Coordinates of C-alpha atoms and ligand atoms in Angstrom, one line a residue:
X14 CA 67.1 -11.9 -21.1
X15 CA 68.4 -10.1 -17.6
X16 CA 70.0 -12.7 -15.0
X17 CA 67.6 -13.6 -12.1
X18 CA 65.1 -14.7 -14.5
X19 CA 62.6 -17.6 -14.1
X20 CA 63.5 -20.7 -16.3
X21 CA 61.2 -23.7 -15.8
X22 CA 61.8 -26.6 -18.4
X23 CA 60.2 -29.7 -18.0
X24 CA 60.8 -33.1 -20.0
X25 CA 57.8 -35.3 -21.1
X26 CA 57.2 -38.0 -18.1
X27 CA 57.9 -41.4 -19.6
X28 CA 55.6 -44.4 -19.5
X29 CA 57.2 -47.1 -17.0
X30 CA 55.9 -49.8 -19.4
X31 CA 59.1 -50.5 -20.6
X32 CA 63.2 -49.5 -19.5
X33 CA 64.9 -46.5 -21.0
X34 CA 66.6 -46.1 -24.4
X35 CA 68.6 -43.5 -26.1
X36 CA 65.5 -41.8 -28.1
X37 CA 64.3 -41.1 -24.1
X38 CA 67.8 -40.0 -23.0
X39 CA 68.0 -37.9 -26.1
X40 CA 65.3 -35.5 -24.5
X41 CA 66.9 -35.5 -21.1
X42 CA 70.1 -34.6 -22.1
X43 CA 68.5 -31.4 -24.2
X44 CA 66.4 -30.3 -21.1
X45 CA 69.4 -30.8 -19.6
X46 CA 71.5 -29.0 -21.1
X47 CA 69.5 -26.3 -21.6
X48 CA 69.0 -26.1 -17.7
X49 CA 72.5 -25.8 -17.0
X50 CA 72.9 -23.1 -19.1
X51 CA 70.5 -21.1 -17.4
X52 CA 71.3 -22.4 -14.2
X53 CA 75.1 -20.7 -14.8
X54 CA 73.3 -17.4 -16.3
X55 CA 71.7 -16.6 -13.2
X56 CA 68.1 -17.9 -14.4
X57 CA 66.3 -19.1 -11.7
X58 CA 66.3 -22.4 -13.2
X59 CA 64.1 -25.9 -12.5
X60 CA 64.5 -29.1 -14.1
X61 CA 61.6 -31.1 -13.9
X62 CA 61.1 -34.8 -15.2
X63 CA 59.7 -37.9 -14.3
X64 CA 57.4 -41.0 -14.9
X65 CA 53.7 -41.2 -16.5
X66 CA 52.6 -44.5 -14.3
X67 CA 49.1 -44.9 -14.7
X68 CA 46.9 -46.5 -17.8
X69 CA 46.0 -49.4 -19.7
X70 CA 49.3 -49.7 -21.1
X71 CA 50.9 -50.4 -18.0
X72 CA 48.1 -52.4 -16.8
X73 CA 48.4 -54.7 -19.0
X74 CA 52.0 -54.9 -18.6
X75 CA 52.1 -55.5 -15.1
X76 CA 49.4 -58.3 -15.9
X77 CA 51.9 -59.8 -18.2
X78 CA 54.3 -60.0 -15.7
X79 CA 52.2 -61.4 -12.9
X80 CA 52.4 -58.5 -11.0
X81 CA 50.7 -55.2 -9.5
X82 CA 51.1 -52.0 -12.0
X83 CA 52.1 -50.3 -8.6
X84 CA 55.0 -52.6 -7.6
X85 CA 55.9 -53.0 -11.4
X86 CA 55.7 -49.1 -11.5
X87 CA 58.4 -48.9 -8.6
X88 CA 60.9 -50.9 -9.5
X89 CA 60.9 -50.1 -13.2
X90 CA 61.4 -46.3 -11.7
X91 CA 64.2 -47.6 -9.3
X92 CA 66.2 -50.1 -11.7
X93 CA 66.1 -48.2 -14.7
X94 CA 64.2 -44.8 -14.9
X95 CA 66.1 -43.3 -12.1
X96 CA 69.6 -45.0 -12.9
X97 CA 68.7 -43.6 -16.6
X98 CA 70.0 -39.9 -15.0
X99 CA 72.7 -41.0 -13.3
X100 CA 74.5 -42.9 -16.6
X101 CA 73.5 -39.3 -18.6
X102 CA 74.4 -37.1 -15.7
X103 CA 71.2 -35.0 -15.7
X104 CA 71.0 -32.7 -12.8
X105 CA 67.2 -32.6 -12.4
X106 CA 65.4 -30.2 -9.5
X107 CA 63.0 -32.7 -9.3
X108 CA 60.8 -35.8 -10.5
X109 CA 57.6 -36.3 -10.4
X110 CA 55.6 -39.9 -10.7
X111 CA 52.1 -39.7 -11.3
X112 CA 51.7 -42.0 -8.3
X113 CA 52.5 -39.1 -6.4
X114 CA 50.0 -38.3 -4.2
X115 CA 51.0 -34.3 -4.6
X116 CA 50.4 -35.3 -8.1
X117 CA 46.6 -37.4 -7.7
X118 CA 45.8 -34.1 -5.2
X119 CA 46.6 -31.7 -7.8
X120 CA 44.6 -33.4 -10.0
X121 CA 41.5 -33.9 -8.5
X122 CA 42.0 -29.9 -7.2
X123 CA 42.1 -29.0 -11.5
X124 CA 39.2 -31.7 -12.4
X125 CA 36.7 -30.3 -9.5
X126 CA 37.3 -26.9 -10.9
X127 CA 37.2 -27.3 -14.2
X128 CA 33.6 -29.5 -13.6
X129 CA 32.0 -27.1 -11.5
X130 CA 33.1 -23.8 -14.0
X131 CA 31.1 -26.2 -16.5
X132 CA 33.5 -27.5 -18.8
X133 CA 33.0 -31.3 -18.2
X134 CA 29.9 -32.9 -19.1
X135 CA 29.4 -36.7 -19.1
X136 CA 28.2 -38.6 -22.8
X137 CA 28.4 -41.5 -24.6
X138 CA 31.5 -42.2 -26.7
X139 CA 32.5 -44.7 -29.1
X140 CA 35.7 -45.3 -31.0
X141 CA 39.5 -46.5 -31.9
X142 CA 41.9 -46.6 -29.4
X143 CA 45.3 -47.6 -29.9
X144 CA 46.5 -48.8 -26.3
X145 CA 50.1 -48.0 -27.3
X146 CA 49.1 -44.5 -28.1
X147 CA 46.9 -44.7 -25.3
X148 CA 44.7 -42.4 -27.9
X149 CA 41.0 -42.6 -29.7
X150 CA 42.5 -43.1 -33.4
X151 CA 40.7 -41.0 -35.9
X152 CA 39.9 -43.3 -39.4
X153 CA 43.2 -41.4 -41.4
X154 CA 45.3 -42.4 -38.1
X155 CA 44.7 -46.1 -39.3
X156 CA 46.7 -48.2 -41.8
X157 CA 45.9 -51.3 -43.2
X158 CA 47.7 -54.4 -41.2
X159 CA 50.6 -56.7 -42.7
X160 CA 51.8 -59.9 -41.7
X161 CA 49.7 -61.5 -38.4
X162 CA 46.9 -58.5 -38.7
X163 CA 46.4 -59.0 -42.2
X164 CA 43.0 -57.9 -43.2
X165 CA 42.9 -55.7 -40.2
X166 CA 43.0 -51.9 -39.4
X167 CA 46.1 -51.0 -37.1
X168 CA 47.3 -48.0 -35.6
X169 CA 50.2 -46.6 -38.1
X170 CA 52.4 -45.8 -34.8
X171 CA 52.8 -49.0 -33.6
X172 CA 51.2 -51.4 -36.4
X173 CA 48.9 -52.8 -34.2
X174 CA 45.1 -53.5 -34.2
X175 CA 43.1 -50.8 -32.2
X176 CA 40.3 -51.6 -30.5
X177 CA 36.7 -50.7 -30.1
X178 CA 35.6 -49.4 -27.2
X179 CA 32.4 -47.6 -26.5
X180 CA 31.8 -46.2 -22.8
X181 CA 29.8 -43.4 -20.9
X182 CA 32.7 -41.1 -20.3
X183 CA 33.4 -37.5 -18.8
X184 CA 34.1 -34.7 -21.5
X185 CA 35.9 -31.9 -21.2
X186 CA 34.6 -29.0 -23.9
X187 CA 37.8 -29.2 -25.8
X188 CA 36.1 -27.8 -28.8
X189 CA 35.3 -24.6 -26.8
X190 CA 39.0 -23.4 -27.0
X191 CA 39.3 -24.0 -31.1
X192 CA 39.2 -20.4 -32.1
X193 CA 41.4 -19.4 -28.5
X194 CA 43.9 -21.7 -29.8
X195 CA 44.2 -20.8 -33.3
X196 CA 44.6 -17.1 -31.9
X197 CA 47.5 -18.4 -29.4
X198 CA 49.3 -19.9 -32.7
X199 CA 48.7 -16.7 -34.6
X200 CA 49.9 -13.8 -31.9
X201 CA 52.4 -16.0 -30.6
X202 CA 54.6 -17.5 -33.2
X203 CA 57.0 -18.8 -30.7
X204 CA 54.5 -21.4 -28.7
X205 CA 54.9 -24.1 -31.1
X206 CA 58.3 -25.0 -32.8
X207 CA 59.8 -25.7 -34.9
X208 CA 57.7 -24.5 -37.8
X209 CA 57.0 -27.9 -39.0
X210 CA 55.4 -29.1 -35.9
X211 CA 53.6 -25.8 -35.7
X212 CA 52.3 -26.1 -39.2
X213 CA 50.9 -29.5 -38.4
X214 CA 49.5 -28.3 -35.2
X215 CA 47.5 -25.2 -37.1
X216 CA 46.1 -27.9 -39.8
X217 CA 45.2 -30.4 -37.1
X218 CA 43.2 -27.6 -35.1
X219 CA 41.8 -26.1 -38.4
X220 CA 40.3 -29.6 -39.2
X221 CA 37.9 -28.7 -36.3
X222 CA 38.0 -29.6 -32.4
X223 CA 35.6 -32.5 -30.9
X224 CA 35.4 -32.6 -26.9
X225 CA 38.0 -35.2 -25.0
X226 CA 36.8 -37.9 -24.1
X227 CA 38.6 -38.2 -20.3
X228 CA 37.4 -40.7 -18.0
X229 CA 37.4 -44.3 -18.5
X230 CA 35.3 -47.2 -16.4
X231 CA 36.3 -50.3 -18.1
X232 CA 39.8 -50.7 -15.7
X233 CA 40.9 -48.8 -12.6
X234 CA 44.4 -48.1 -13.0
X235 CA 44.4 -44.2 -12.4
X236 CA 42.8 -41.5 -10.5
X237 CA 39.6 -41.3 -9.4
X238 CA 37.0 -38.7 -10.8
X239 CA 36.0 -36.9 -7.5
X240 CA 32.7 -36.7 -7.5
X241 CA 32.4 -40.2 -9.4
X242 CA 34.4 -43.0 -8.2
X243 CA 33.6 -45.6 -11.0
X244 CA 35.6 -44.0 -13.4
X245 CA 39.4 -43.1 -13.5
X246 CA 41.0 -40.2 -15.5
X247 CA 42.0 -40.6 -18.5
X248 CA 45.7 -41.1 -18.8
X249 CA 46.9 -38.0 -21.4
X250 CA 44.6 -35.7 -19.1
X251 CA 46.1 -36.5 -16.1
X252 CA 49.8 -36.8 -16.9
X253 CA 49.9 -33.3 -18.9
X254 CA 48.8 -32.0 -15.3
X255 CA 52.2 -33.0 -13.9
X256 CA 54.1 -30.0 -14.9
X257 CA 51.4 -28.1 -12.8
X258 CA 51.1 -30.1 -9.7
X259 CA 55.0 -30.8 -9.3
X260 CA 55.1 -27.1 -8.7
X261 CA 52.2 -27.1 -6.6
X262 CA 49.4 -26.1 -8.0
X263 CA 46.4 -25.8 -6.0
X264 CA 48.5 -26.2 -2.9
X265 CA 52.0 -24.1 -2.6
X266 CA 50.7 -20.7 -4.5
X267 CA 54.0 -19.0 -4.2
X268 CA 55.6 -21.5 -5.7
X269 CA 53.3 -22.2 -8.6
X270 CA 53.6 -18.4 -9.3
X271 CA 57.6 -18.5 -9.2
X272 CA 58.0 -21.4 -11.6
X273 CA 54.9 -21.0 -14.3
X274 CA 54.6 -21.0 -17.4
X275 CA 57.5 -23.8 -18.4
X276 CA 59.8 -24.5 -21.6
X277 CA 58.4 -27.7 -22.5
X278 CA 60.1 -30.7 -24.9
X279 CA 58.7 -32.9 -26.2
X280 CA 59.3 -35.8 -29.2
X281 CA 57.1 -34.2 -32.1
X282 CA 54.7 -37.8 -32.1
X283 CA 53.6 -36.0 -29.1
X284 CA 53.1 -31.8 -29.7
X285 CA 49.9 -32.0 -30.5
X286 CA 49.0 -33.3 -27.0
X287 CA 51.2 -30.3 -25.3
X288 CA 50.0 -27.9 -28.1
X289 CA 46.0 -28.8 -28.5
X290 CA 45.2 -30.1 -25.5
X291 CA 47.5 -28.7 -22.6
X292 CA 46.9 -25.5 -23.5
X293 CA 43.0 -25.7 -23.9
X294 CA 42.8 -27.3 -20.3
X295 CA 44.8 -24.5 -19.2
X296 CA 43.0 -21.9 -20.7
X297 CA 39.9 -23.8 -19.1
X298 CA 41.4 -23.3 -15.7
X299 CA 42.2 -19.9 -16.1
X300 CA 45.9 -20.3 -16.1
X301 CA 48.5 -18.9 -18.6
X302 CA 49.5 -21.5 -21.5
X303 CA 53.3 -23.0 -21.2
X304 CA 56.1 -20.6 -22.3
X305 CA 56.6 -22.9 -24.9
X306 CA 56.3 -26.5 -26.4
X307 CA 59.4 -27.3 -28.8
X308 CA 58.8 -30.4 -30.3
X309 CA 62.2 -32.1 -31.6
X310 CA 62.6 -34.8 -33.9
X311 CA 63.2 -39.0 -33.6
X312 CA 66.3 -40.3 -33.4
X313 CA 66.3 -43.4 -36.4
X314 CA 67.8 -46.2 -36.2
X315 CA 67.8 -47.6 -39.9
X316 CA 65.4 -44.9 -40.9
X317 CA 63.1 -45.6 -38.7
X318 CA 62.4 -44.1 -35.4
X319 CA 63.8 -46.3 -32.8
X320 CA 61.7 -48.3 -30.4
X321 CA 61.7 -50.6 -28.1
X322 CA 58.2 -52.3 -29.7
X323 CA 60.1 -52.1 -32.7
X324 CA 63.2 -54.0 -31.5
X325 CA 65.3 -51.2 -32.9
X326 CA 65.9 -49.8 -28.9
X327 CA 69.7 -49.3 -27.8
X328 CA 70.0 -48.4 -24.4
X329 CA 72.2 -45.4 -23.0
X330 CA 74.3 -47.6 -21.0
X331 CA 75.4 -49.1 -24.3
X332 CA 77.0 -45.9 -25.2
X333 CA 78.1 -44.7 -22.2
X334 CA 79.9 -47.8 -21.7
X335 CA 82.1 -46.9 -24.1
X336 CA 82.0 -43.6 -24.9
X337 CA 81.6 -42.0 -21.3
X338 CA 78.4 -39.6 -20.3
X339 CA 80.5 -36.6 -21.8
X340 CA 80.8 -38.1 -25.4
X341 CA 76.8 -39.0 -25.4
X342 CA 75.9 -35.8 -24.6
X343 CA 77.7 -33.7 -26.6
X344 CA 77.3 -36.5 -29.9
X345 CA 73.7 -36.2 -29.5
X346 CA 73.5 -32.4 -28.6
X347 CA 76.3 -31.2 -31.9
X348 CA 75.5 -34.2 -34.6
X349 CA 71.8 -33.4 -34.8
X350 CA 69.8 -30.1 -35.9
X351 CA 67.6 -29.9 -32.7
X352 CA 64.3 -29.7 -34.0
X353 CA 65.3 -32.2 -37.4
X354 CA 65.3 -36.7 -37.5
X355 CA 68.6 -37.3 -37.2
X356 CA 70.1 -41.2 -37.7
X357 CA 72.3 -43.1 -35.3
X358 CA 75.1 -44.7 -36.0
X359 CA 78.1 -46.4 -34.3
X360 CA 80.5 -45.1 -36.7
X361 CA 79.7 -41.6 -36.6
X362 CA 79.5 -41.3 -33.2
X363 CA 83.2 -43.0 -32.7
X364 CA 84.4 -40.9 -36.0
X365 CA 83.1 -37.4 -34.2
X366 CA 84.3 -38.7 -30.5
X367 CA 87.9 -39.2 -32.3
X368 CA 87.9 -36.2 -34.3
X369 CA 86.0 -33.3 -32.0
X370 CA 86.4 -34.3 -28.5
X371 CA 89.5 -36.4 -28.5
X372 CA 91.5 -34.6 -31.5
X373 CA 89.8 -31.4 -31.3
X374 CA 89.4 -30.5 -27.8
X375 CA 91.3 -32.9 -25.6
X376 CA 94.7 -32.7 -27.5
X377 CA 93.9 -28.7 -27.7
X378 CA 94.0 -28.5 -23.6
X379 CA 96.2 -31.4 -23.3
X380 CA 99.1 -29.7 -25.2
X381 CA 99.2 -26.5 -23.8
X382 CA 99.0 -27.5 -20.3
X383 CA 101.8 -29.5 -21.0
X384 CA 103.5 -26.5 -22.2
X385 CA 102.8 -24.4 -19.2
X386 CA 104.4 -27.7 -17.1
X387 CA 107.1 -27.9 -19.4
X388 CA 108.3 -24.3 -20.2
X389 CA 107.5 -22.6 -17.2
X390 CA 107.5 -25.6 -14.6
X391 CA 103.6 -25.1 -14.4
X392 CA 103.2 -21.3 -13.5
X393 CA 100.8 -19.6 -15.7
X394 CA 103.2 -16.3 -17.2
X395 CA 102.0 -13.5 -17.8
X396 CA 100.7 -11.7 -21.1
X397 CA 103.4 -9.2 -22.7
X398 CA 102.1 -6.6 -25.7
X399 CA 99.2 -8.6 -27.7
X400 CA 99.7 -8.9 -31.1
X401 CA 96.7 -8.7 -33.7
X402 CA 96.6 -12.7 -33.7
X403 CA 96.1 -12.4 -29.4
X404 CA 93.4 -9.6 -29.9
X405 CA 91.6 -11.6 -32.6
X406 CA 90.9 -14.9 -29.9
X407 CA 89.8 -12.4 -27.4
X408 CA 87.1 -11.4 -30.1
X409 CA 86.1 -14.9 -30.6
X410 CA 86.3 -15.6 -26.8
X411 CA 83.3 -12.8 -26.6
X412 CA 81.7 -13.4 -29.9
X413 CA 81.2 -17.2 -29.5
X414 CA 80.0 -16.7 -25.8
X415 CA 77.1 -14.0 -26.7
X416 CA 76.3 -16.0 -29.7
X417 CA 75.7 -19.4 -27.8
X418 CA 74.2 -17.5 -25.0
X419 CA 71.8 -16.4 -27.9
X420 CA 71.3 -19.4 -29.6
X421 CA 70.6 -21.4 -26.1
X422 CA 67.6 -19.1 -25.7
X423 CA 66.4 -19.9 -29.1
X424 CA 66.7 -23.4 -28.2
X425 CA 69.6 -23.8 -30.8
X426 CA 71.1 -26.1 -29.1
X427 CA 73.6 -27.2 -32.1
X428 CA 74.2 -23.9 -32.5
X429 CA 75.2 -22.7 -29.5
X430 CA 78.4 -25.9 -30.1
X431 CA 78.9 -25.0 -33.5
X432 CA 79.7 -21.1 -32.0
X433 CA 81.7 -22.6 -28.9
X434 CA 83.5 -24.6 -31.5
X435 CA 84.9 -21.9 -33.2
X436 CA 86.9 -21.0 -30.6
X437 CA 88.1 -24.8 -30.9
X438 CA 89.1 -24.2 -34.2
X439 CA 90.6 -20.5 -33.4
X440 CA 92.8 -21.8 -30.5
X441 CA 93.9 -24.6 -33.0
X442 CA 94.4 -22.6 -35.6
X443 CA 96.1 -19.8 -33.3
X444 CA 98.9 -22.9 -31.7
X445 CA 99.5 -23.8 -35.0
X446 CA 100.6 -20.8 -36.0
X447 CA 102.3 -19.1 -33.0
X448 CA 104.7 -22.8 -32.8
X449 CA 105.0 -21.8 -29.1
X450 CA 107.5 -25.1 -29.2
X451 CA 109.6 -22.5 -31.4
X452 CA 109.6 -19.6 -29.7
X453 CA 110.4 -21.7 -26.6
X454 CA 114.0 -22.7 -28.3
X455 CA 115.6 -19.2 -27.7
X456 CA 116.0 -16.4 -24.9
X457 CA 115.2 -13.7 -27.1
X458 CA 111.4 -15.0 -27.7
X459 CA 110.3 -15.6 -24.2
X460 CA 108.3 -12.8 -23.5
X461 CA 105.9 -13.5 -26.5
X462 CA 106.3 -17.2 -25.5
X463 CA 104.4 -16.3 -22.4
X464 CA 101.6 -14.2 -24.2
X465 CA 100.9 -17.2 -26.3
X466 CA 100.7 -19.6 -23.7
X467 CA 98.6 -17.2 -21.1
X468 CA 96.2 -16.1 -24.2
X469 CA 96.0 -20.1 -25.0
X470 CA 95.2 -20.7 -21.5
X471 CA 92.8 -18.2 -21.2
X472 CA 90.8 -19.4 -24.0
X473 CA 91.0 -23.0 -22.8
X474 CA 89.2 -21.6 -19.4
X475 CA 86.7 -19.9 -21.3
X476 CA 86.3 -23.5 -23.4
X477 CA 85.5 -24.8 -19.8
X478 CA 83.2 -22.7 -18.7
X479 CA 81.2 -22.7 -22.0
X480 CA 81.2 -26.2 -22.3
X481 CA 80.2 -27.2 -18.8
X482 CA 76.4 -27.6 -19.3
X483 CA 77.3 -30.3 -22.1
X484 CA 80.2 -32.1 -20.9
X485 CA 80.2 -31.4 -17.3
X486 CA 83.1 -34.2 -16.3
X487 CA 85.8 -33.4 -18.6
X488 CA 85.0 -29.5 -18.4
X489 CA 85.3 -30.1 -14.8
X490 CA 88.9 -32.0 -15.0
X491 CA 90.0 -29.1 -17.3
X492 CA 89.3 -26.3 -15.2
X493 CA 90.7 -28.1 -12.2
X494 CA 94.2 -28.3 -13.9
X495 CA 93.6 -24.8 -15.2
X496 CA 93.5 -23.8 -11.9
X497 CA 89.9 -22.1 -12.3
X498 CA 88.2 -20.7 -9.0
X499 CA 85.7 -23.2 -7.4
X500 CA 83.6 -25.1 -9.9
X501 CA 83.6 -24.3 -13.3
X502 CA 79.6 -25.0 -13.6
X503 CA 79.3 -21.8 -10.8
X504 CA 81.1 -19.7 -13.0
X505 CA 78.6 -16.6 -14.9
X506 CA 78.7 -18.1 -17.9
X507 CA 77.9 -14.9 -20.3
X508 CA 80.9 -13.5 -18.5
X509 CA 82.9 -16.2 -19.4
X510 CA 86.0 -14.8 -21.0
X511 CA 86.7 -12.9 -18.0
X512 CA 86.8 -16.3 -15.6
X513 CA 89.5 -16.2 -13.4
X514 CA 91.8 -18.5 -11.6
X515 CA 95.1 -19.1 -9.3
X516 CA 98.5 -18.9 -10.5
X517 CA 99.4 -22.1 -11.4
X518 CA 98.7 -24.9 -14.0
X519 CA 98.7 -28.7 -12.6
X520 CA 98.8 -31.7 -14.5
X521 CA 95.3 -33.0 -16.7
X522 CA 95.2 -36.4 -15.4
X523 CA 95.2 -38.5 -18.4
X524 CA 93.9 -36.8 -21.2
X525 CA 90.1 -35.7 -21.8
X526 CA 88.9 -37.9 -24.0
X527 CA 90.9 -41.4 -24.0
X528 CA 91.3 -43.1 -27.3
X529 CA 88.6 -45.7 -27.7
X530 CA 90.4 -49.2 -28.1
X531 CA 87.6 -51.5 -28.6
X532 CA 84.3 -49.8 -30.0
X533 CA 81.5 -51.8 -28.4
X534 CA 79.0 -54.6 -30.0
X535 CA 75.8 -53.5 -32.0
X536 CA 72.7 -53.3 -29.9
X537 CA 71.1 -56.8 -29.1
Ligands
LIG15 N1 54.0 -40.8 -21.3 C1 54.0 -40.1 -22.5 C2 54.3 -38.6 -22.3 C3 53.4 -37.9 -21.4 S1 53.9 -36.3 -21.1 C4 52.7 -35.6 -20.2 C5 55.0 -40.7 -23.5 N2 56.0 -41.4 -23.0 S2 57.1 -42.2 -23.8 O1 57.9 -42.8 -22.8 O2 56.5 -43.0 -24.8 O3 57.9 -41.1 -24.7 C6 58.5 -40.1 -24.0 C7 59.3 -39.2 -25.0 O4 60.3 -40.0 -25.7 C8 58.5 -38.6 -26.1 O5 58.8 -37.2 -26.2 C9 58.9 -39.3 -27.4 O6 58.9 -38.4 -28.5 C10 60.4 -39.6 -27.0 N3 60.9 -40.6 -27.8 C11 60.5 -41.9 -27.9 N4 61.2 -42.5 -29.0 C12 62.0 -41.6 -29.5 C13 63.0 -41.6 -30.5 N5 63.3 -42.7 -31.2 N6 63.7 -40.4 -30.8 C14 63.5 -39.3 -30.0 N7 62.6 -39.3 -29.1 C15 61.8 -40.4 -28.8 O7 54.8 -40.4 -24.7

């Protein structure tokens, strides 16, 4: 990939039915992450997220709490959606609500089109939907109820009964695209990933495509059909259209044309909406499919994937608490396979905080700052003849920055951390060995005292600047006392190794990643 590239990623937008948890900040911090990079490569990078508003399911929420979906809408997005980015530090371009009226224009622009190129045709539709889904159910989506909905059939996601609802709806001619999608899946390995989801997203389109139902009349919580005001559009339908008319589709040409296609992720319960149906309305519109939808896996919380309807929801704020923004984002980003389930626990994540951040890095940067303070009253010296052992962290200063720059483009993000993090372990390894506190003891080692600290120090600035897009604070504070130029997230970072900086070493204000003296209460 050349610098100056277009990189547009965009995040699911989340229903406002309910406040955040970590399984939501969990995808945030990955699109996150995987902005910054780019961002720092050069890309010409956007950040998109936001809020999916409209539907039955937040209706009937807002009902519930004696209020207007609107006004529930805004202050759910004010008190806890938007707050949500703040406690995770995500540095988003923009975020889009589906309340927007640029959103409900772009809309109504793609739903004109698409009806008068003839691929929406009203019918009569009955069947399952699951309001948590917000989904017609298909007979194998349903499992037999337990407990209160004994002798009923519920919806296997949330274990509730769906309901029967039987309407005169729009339809898009979803089953026009079947043999165009199973030919995008084919040429283009890379749409879909990981191969699980894609696998699953083959057999579900093999099965056979029926048109999408995507108007409803029954409520009118949504946007209007334009050329039929007694029916809204469906929710799915409409919200897959933000990533389109955030970047101003049917309105700002030039912009639409800088930013699509987009890197999309999304949980894996919801690929097959942003690898069936996204696509197939985009193909219907004459508009190239998304770059490409990665589908990751749940975070479980005793085995199961957390939720909030499950009572198994812990929210950020709970970690960060604690931990700090740093410590969530790079736990979540290292400790799990990106792509794989991976299961939470409180012990983990204070065994890794102790061990990688605090022991790992922070004493790592801590120590040889001091150094620099102690032996040489905090000016940086200067390198003498490198020996074989100062060559060989050079090599891994290079080798771990290609191979992470790599592995971010493959979405890996764990990978790209486990490749930084062998420069963690070199530079530990490398102190260990040198004993710079030994050489410091006599004249006659002075010289090669000052090549082990300046190659130390240089690897620690390259730690910064590779780092940065995960743990932005402490990376930050690092390269501050390192004495880096400017901002350490405006640094190249493929050129990493060769970041460069002032004279002069100042003190790390407290270290970067305190010992944690009281680890904080389960979730309530
Ligand atoms: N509003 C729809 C998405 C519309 S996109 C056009 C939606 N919203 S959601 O709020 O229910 O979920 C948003 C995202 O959170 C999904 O990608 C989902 O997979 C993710 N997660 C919800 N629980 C999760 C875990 N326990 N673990 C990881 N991700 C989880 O679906």
């Amino acid at each position: 990939m050349s610098s100056g590239e277009s990189f547009y990623i965009a995040t699911p937008i989340f229903y406002v039915n309910d406040v955040p948890h970590i399984g939501h900040a969990y995808t945030e911090v990955a699109a996150d992450v995987l902005a910054r990079w780019h961002r720092q490569r050069g890309d010409d990078t956007w950040l998109l997220t936001g809020t999916d508003e409209h539907g039955q399911k937040i209706l009937r929420t807002a009902v519930a709490n004696n209020t207007t979906p609107q006004a529930w809408a805004d202050e759910l997005v004010e008190s806890a959606w938007k707050p949500l980015l703040e406690t995770i530090n995500i540095k988003n371009d923009d975020f889009i609500r589906t309340t927007d009226e640029r959103h409900e224009n772009g809309v109504r622009i793609f739903l004109q089109k698409l009806y008068d190129d003839g691929f929406i045709y009203q019918g009569e539709f009955e069947g399952h939907y699951c309001v948590g889904c917000e989904e017609y159910k298909q007979p194998s989506d349903l499992v037999a109820g337990t407990g209160e909905y004994e002798g009923q059939q519920v919806c296997a996601i949330h274990s509730k009964p769906v309901e029967v609802l039987k309407e005169t709806n729009y339809f898009f001619r979803m089953s026009d695209f079947e043999q165009r999608l199973l030919d995008l899946y084919e040429q283009n390995p890379q749409f879909v990933q990981p191969e699980s989801v894609r696998n699953e997203v083959i057999q579900f389109v093999k099965q056979g495509l029926r048109d999408l139902s995507i108007s409803r009349s029954s409520f009118d919580w949504g946007i209007q059909i334009p050329w039929d005001d007694k029916h809204v559009v469906y929710v799915w339908f409409e919200a897959l259209l933000n990533y389109v008319t955030a970047i101003g589709y049917g309105v700002d040409d030039e912009q639409f044309q800088r930013r699509w296609p987009a890197v999309q992720l999304v949980g894996k319960d919801i690929a097959r909406f942003h690898a069936v149906i996204w696509p197939a309305m985009l193909m219907a519109a004459g508009l190239p499919v998304s770059d490409r939808v990665f589908g990751h896996g749940w975070l479980l919380v005793g085995g199961e994937k957390m939720s909030k309807s499950k009572l198994t929801g812990i929210a950020p704020q709970q970690i960060t608490d604690t931990f700090g923004a740093d410590a969530f984002r790079y736990y979540f980003m290292s400790a799990i396979n990106f792509g794989q389930d991976g299961s939470f626990s409180w012990e983990d994540l204070a065994a890794r905080y102790q061990a990688e951040l605090a022991n790992g890095f922070g004493n790592l940067a801590s120590r040889v700052i001091a150094m620099v303070n102690r032996y040489y009253d905090g000016e940086i010296p200067t390198a003498g003849e490198l020996s074989q052992a100062d060559l060989a962290i050079k090599t891994v200063e290079r080798a771990a920055t290609d191979a992470a720059d790599q592995a971010i483009a493959d979405l890996a993000i764990h990978d790209a951390l486990a490749e930084i993090w062998q420069l963690v372990d070199a530079l530990n390894g490398y102190i260990t060995e040198q004993e710079p506190w030994v050489l410091a003891k006599s004249d006659e080692t002075r010289e090669r005292l000052g090549t082990v600290l300046h190659t130390a120090l240089r690897g620690l600035g390259t730690l910064a600047v590779l780092l940065s897009p995960v743990i932005p604070d402490a990376t930050q504070k690092l390269w501050t006392a390192l004495g880096g130029d400017g901002d350490v997230q405006d640094v190249v970072i493929t050129e990493a190794p060769d970041w460069t900086g002032g004279d002069r070493v100042s003190a790390l204000e407290g270290t970067l990643f305190p010992r944690i003296e009281h680890e904080p209460v389960a979730a309530p």
